[in-house]
Each structure stands twice: as structure tokens, then as C-alpha cells.
Short mmCIF file of C-alpha atoms and ligand atoms in Angstrom, two decimals:
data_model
loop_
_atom_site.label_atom_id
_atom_site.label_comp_id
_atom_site.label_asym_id
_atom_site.label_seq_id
_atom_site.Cartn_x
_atom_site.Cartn_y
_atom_site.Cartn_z
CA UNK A 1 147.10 226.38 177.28
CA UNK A 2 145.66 225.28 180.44
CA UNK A 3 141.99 225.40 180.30
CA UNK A 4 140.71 223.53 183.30
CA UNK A 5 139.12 225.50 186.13
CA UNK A 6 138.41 222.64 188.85
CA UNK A 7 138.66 218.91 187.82
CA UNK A 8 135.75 218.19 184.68
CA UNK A 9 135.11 222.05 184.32
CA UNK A 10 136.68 223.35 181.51
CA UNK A 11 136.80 226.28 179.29
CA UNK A 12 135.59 225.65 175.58
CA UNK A 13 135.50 228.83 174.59
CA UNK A 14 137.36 231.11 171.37
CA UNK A 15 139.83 233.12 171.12
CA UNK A 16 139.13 235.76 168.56
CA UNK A 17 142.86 237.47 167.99
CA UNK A 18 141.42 239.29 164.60
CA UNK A 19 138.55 241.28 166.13
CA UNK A 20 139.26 245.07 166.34
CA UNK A 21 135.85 246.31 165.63
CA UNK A 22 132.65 245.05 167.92
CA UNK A 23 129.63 246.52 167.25
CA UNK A 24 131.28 249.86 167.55
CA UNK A 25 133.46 248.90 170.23
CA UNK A 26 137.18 248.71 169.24
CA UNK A 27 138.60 245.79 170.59
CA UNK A 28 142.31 246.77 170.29
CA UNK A 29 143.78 243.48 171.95
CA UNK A 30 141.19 241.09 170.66
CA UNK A 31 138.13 239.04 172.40
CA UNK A 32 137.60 235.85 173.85
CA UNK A 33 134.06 233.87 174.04
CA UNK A 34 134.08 232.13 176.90
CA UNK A 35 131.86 228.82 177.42
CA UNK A 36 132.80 226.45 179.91
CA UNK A 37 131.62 222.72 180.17
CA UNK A 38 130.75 220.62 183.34
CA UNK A 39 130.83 216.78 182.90
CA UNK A 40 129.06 214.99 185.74
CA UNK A 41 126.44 213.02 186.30
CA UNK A 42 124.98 215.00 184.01
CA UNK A 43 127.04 217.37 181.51
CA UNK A 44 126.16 220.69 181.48
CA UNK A 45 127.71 223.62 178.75
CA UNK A 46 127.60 226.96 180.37
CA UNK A 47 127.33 229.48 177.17
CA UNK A 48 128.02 229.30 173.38
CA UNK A 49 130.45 231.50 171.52
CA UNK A 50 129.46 233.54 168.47
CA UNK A 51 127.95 232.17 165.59
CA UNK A 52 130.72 231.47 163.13
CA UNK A 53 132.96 229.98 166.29
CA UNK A 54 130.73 227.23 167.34
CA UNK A 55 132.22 224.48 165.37
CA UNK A 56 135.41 225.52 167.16
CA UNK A 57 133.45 225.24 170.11
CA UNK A 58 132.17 221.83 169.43
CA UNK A 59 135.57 220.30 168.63
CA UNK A 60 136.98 221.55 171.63
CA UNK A 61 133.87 220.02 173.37
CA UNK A 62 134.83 217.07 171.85
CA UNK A 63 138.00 216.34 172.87
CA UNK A 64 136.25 215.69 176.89
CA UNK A 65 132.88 214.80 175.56
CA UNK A 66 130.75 213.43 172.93
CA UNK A 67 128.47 216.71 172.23
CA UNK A 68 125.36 214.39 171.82
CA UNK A 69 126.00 213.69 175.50
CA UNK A 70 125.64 217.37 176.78
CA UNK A 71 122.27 217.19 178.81
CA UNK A 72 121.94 221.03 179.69
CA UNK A 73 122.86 224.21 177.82
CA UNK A 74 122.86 227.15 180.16
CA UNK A 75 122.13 230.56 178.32
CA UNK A 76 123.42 233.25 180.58
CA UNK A 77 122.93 235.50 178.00
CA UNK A 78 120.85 235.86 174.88
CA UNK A 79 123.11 238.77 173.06
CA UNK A 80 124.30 237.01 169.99
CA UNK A 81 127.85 236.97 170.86
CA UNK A 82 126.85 234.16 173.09
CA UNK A 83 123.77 232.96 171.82
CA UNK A 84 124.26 232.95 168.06
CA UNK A 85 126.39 229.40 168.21
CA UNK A 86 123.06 228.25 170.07
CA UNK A 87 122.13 226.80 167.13
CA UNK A 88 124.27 225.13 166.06
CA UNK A 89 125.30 223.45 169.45
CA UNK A 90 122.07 222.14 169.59
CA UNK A 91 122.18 220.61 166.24
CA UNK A 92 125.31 218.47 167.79
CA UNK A 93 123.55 218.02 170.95
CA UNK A 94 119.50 216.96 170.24
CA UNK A 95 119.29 216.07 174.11
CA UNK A 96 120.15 219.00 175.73
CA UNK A 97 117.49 221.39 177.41
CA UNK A 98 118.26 225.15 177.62
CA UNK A 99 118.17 226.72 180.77
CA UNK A 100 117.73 230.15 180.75
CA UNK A 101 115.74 232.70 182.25
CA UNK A 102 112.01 233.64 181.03
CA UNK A 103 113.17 237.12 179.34
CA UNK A 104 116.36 234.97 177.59
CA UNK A 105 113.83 232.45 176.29
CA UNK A 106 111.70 235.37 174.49
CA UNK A 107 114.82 236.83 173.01
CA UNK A 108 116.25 233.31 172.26
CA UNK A 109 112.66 232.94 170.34
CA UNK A 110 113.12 236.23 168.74
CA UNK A 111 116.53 235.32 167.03
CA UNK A 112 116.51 231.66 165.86
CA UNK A 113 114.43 229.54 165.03
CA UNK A 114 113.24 227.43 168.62
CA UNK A 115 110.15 225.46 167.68
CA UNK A 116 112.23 222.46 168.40
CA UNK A 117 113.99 223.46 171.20
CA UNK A 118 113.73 222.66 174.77
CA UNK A 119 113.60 224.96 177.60
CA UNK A 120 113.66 225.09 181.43
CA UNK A 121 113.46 228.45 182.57
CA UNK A 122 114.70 229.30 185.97
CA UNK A 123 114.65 232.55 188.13
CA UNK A 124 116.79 233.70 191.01
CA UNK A 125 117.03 230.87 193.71
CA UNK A 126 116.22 228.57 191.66
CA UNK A 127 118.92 225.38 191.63
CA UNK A 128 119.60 222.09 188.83
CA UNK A 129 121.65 219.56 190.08
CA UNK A 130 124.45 217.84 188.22
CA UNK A 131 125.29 214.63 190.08
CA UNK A 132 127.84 215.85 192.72
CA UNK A 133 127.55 219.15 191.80
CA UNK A 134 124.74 221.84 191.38
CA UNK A 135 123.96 225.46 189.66
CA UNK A 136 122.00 227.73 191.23
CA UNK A 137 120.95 230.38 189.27
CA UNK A 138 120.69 234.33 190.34
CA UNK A 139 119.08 236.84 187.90
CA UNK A 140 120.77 240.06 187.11
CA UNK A 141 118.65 241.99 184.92
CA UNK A 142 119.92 244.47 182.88
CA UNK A 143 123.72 243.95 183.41
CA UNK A 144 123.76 244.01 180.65
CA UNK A 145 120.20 243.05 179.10
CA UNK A 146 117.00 242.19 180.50
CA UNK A 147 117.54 238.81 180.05
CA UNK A 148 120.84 238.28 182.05
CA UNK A 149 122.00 235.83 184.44
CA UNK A 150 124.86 234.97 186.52
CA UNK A 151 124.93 231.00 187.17
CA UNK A 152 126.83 230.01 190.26
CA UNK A 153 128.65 226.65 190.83
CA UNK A 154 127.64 225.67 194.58
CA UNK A 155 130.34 223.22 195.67
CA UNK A 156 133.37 224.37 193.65
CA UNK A 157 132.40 228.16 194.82
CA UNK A 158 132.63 229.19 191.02
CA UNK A 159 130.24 232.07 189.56
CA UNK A 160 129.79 232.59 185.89
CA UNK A 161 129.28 236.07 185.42
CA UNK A 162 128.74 236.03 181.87
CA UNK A 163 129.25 240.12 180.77
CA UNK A 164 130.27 241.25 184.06
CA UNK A 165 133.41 241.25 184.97
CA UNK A 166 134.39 240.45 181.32
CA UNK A 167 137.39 242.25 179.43
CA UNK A 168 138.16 242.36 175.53
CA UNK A 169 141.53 240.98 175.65
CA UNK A 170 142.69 237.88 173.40
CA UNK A 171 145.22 235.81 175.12
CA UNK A 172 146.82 232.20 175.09
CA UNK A 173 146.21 232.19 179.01
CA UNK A 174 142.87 231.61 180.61
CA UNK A 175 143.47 232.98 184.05
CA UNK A 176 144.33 236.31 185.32
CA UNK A 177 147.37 235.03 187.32
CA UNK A 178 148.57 234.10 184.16
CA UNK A 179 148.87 237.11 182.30
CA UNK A 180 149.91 241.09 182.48
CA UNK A 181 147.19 242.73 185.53
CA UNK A 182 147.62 245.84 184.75
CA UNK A 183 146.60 244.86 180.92
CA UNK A 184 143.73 243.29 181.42
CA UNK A 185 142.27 245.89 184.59
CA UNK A 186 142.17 248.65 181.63
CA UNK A 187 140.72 246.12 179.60
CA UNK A 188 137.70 245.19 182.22
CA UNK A 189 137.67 249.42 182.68
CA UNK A 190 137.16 249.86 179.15
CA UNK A 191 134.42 246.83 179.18
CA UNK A 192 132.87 248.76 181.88
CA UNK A 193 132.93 251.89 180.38
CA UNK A 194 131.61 250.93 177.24
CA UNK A 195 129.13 248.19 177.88
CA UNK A 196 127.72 248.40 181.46
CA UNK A 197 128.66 252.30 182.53
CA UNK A 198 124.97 252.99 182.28
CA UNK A 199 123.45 250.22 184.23
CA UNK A 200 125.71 251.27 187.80
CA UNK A 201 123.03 250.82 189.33
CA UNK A 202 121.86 247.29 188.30
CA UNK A 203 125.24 246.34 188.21
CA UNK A 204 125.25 247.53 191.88
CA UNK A 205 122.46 244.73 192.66
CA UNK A 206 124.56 242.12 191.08
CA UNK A 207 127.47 242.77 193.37
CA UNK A 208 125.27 242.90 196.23
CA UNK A 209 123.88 239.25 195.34
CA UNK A 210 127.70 238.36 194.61
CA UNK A 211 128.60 239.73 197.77
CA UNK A 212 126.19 237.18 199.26
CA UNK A 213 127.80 233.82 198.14
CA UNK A 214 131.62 232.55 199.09
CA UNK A 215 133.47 233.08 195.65
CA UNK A 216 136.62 231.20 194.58
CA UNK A 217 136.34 231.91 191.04
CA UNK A 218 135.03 234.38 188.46
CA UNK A 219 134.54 232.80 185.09
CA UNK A 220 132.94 235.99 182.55
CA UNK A 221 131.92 235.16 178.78
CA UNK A 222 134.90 237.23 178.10
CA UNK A 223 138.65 237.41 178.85
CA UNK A 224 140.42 235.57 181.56
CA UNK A 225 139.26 233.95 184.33
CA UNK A 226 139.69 236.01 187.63
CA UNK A 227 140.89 233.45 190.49
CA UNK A 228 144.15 235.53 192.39
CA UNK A 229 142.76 238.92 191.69
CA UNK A 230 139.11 238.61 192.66
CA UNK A 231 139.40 241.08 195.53
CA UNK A 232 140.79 244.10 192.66
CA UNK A 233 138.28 243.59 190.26
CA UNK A 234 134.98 243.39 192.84
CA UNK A 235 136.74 247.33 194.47
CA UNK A 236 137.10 248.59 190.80
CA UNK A 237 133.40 246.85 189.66
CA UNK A 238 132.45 248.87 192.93
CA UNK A 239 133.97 252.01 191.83
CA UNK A 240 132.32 252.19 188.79
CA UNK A 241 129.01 251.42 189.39
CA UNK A 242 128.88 254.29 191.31
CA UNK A 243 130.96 256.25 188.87
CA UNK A 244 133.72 257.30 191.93
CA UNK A 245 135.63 259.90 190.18
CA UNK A 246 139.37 260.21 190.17
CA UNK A 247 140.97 263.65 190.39
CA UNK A 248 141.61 263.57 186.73
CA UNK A 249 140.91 265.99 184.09
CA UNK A 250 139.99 265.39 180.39
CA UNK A 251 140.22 267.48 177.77
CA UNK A 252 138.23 266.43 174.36
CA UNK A 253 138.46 268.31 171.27
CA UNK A 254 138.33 268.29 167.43
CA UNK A 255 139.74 271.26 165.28
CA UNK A 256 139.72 272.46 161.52
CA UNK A 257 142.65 274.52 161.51
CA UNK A 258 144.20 274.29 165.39
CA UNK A 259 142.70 277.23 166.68
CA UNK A 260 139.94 275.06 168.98
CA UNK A 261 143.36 272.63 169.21
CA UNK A 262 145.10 275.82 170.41
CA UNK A 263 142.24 276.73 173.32
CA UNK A 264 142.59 273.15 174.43
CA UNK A 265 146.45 272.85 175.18
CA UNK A 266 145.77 276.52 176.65
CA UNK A 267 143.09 274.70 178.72
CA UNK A 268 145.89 272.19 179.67
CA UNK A 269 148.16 274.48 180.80
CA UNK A 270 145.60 275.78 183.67
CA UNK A 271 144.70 272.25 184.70
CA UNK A 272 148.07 271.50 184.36
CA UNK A 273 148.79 274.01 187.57
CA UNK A 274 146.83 271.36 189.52
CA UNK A 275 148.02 267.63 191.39
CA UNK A 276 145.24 266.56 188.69
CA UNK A 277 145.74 263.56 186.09
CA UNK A 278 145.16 265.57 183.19
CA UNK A 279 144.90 264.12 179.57
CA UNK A 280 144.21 265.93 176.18
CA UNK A 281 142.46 263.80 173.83
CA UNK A 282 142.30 264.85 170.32
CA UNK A 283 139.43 262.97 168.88
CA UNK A 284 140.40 262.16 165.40
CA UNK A 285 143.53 260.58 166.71
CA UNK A 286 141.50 258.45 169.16
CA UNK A 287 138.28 256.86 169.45
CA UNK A 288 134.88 256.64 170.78
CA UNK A 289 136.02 253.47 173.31
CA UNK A 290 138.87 255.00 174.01
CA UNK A 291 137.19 258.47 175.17
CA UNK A 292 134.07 256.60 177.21
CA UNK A 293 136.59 254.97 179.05
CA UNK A 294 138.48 257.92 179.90
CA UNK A 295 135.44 259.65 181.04
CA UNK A 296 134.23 256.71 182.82
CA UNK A 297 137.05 257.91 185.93
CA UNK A 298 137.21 261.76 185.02
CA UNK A 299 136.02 264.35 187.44
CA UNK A 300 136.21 267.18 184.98
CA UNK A 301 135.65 267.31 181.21
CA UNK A 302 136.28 270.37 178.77
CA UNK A 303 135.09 269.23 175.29
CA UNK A 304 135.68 271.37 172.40
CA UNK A 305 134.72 271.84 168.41
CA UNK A 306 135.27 274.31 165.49
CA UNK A 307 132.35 275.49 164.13
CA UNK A 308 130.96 273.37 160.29
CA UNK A 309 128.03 274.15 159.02
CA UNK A 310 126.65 276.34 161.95
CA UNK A 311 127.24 273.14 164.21
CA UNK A 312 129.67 271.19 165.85
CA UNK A 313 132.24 268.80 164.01
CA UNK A 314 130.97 265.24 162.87
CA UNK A 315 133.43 263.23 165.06
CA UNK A 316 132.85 265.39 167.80
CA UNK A 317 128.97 265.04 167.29
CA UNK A 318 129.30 260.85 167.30
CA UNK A 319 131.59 261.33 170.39
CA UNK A 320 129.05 263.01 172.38
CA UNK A 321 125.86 260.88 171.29
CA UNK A 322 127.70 257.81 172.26
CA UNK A 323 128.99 259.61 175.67
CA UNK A 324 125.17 261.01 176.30
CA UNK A 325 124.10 257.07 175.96
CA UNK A 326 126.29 256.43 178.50
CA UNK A 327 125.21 258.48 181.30
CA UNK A 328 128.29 259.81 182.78
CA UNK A 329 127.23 261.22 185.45
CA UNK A 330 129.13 263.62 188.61
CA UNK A 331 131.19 265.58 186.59
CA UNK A 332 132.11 269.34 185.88
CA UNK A 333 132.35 270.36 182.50
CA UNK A 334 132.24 273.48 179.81
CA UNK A 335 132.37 273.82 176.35
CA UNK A 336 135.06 275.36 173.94
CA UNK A 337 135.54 276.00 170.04
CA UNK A 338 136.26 277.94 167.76
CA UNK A 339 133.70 279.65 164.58
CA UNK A 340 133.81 282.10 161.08
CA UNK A 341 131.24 284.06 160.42
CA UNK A 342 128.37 282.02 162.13
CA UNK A 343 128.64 280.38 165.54
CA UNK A 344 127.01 277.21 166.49
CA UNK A 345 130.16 274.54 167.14
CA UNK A 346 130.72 275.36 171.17
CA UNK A 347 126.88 275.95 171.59
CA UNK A 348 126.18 272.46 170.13
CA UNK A 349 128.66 270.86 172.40
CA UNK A 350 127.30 272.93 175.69
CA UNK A 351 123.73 271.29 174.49
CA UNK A 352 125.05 267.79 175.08
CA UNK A 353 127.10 268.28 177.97
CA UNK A 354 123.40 269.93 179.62
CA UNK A 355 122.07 266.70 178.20
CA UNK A 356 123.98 264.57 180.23
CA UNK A 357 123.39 266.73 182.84
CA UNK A 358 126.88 267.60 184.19
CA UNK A 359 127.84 270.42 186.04
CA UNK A 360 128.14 273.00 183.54
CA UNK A 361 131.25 275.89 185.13
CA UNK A 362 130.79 278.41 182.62
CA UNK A 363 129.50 279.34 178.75
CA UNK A 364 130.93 278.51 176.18
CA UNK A 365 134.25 279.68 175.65
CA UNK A 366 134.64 281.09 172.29
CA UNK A 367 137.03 282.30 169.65
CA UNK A 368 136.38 284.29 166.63
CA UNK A 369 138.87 282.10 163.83
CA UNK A 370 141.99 282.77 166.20
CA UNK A 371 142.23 282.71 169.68
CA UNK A 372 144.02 285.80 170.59
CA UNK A 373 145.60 286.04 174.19
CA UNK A 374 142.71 287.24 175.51
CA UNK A 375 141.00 283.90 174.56
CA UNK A 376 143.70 282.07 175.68
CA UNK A 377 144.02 283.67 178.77
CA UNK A 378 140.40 282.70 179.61
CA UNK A 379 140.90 279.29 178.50
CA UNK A 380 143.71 279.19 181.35
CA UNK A 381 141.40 280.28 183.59
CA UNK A 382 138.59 277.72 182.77
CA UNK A 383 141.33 275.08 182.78
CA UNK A 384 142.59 275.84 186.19
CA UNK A 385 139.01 275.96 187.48
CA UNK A 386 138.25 272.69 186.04
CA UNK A 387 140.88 270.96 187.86
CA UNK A 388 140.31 272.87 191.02
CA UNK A 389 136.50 271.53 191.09
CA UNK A 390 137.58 267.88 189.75
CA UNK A 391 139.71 267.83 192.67
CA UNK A 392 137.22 268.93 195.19
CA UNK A 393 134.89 266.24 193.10
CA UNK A 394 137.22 263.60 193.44
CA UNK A 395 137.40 264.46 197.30
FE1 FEO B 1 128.96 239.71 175.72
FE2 FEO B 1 126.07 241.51 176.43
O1 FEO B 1 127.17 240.29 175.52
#
């Protein structure tokens, strides 16, 4: 595995093949943890890994450096997928100052123990030089947490970009030149989509500041390194901060006994008449990360539930919480389901989609146990003016 980015700066990260579940998220091809070590004059190690990974970490530290020799620990990052080897690094290195920014320090001090510890906070600007080579540092709060920071590399034209730009995606290869594009660019979408879709706009501010400084080299916490594709993944990082919508229909459902499953392949078969992208996503056979990312590009959404209990259907319910969080903004959308005796499933869902404050085309389409053609027919209808207003959307 080739793990050197530029002569004496090296990845000494993990590669966490197991992972399939992160906090919620589902990693389907894995994670990395990406820290990367700079030996000059001085030796600086940009990141940890997670907690349980740090020894990992430390050997592979080893094998360039003696730990106790790392002067600096940069903390990019205080979310304990990064942070939580802290510790422990330290332990091996009793020299090293962390250099973080003043919001990392106070969560740093929230998690572990720091009385010992020693800090240099920095703030945008602000620059620590190496020996032959220097960081400057460039805050960029709230992509993802208050605390964040990208760290830039001056001479070798390398930014660390800790969350941003990051993917889910365990590999053998460190570089995106090195493994399947096309792979990894749903990856970063899905990272996007899940983790930063509702900070656009401070993610916006980041890529301004990025736009500001000559980049040869991406290095995030997570996944591969972006040095052949950095042009792709800047346009889609654009993209998505500002939520640009693709003509692409989704349609979201969950169903007791197929009659709400039966109003959304009607629904289909309208958008279907359009030069949309449609999907149909039936939620029990998916999941929440796989549905935000989906939305993430859709211009049009038609989410339906059966009626339980006078409300919508539990999986449905999560699925729209964890959408609402998300802010997806600049879409059309309407509500469908099916009920009994007592409505309440396609009312529920038309509450959250007002929530998130999408264009809302019509009421809630309804259908008393079965959808007779009638039903159906509307559905069509609904369908085809979904698509036709995604398209006009998408521009
Ligand atoms: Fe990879 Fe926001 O932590």
C-alpha cells in the first residue's frame, strides 16, 4: 500500500473494513481514519483515528518515527472519530502540543481528561512552521462542527480537509487515482448527504477560502486522498452546497398490505412519461443513508405511508425526522397513503414535508384500503406533474 503523499508526509491512518453502522450512518463499503504525519524539523501528526485504533496508529507512526519525538498534534477536528485516539497518542508522545482551534480545545476539554495537556490554539491566518515546511491554519466552522478546521500545507500545496471532502469507503489504496471513481464519488455524495447537507452554506465558505489557495492535494480524515480528481470533487462539493437539483424524481414509500405500494408504482408510471431519472424507493428494503442521499440530488419527492395507529408508519416516521434534520431544501413534493377506518398516515407525512418546507403540489392523495382506478388514475396524474415541475426545477 503506498502511503506517502510528498517525501516525509505520510498517511498513518486505519482502515476500518468491519464498520457498517456509524452513528446511524450505514457505512456499506467500510471507513477509513485518516491521520497523516509530517517529519521535519519538527514532526508534526495531523489527526488521530478513533479510540480503539490508536495503537494501530502509533505502530504505524512508528515504523518513520519514534512517537515520543512527535512535537505537534494538530486536531482538525474534535468529533471523537478523530479525537478519541487523542489520548492515547499523547500518552506515547508527552512532548507534543495540540494545536487546535479555541472551540476544539473546549470540546477536547469536554471529552477527556486535558489537565495535562498542552495547547496552542490558532485561528484562521494563523501559521506554525515545521523546519522547511509550514501549516497555516484556516477555520471552517461548522463543516461539520463548530470547532472545525482545515490545515493547509504551504510549500507542498497540500490541504487537510478533515470531514470535507471525506467518503466512507475502506480500501487498500490511499489515493483516488488508485481506485474505482465512480465508487468513491457516490461515496463522497452519500458523505455529503448525510453529514454536511445541512451546513451548504458553511460549507460554501470553506470552498470559497479553498478556492483562495493553489491546491495539489486533498487529504480528508476519511477515504482516499483526492490528487487526479480534485477538479470533480470541488464541481460536485459546489453542487451540493447549494443543493443544485438534478431532473430526477423520487418516490418514497412504506406499505402494510401494497395498496400505498400500489399508488406509488402508479405514481411511477406518470413520472415515468417524463426524460426524468425516476427511482422508487421502498423504505423497508433500504435505508435512512441511502434515502438522504437520494434526496440530496432529487428535484421532486412523493413520499407515501399506510395509515397505523391514526399515523404514519414507524420507518416512514424515522425516515422523515432524519430527512427534516437535513434540510433538503428546493424541491416539489406531495404526500400519498393509504388508511381503514381512521385516516392520519398521508396527513402525517404532508406535516413533515410542510416542515421542511418544500413545495407542496397537491393534498394528500388518499385511498380508502384499496386504491381503485380512480385513485390510481390520480396518482398518474400527481406522478406526471411531479416530474414535469422537477424538470422545470432542475432547469
Ligand atoms: Fe469525521 Fe465530523 O467527524
Amino acid at each position: 500500500m503506498n502511503t506517502q503523499l510528498f517525501e516525509n508526509v505520510d498517511w498513518v491512518g486505519y482502515v476500518d473494513w468491519a464498520v457498517r453502522d456509524f452513528h446511524g450512518y450505514m457505512t456499506r463499503r467500510g471507513a477509513t481514519y485518516n491521520a497523516y504525519l509530517i517529519r521535519d524539523r519538527k514532526t508534526a501528526l495531523i489527526d488521530t483515528v478513533k479510540g480503539p485504533y490508536a495503537g494501530k496508529l502509533l505502530e504505524r507512526v512508528a515504523a518513520l518515527a519514534d512517537p515520543a519525538t512527535i512535537d505537534y498534534v494538530v486536531c482538525n477536528h474534535a468529533e471523537p472519530d478523530h479525537s478519541s485516539g487523542l489520548p492515547a497518542v499523547l500518552e506515547k508522545a508527552p512532548r507534543a502540543t495540540v494545536v487546535c482551534s479555541e472551540k476544539c480545545r473546549e470540546i477536547l476539554a469536554a471529552y477527556y481528561a486535558v489537565s495535562g495537556w498542552r495547547f496552542k490554539t490558532v485561528k484562521t491566518g494563523d501559521e506554525l512552521a515545521l523546519g522547511a515546511r509550514t501549516l497555516r491554519f484556516v477555520e471552517t466552522p461548522m463543516a461539520h462542527w463548530p470547532d472545525s478546521m482545515f490545515t493547509y500545507l504551504v510549500e507542498d500545496r497540500l490541504l487537510f480537509s478533515m470531514d470535507a471532502f471525506g467518503q466512507h469507503y475502506a480500501s487498500s489504496n490511499r489515493f483516488d487515482d488508485e481506485v474505482a471513481l465512480d465508487e468513491v464519488m457516490q461515496e463522497a455524495a452519500t458523505y455529503y448527504a448525510n453529514i454536511l447537507m445541512l451546513y451548504g452554506k458553511q460549507v460554501g465558505k470553506a470552498l470559497d477560502v479553498g478556492a483562495g489557495l493553489e491546491i495539489a492535494m486533498i487529504a480528508p480524515s476519511h477515504g482516499v486522498i483526492w490528487r487526479s480528481h480534485i477538479d470533480r470533487i470541488v464541481a460536485a462539493y459546489r453542487d451540493w452546497s447549494v443543493l443544485r437539483p438534478k431532473p430526477k424524481v423520487l418516490v418514497v414509500y412504506d406499505t402494510m398490505w401494497q395498496s400505498t405500494e400500489a399508488m406509488a408504482k402508479a405514481i411511477m408510471d406518470g413520472a415515468n412519461e417524463f426524460r426524468t431519472e425516476n427511482k422508487l424507493i421502498y423504505i423497508r428494503s433500504s435505508d435512512v443513508t441511502e434515502i438522504a442521499t437520494e434526496v440530496l440530488t432529487a428535484a421532486g419527492l412523493a413520499f407515501g405511508s399506510s395509515t397505523l395507529n391514526m399515523t404514519l408508519m414507524p420507518m416512514a416516521a424515522a425516515t422523515l425526522a432524519y430527512l427534516e434534520g437535513l434540510r433538503p431544501k428546493g424541491k416539489a413534493a406531495f404526500a400519498f397513503g393509504s388508511y381503514g377506518w381512521g385516516s392520519g398516515g398521508p396527513e402525517a407525512v404532508n406535516g413533515w414535508l410542510e416542515k421542511m418546507k418544500l413545495e407542496i403540489l397537491n393534498a394528500p392523495i388518499r385511498a380508502k384500503f384499496r386504491p381503485d382506478e380512480k385513485v390510481l388514475a390520480e396518482c398518474r396524474a400527481a406522478g406526471r406533474a411531479l416530474a414535469k415541475r422537477a424538470l422545470e426545477i432542475a432547469g
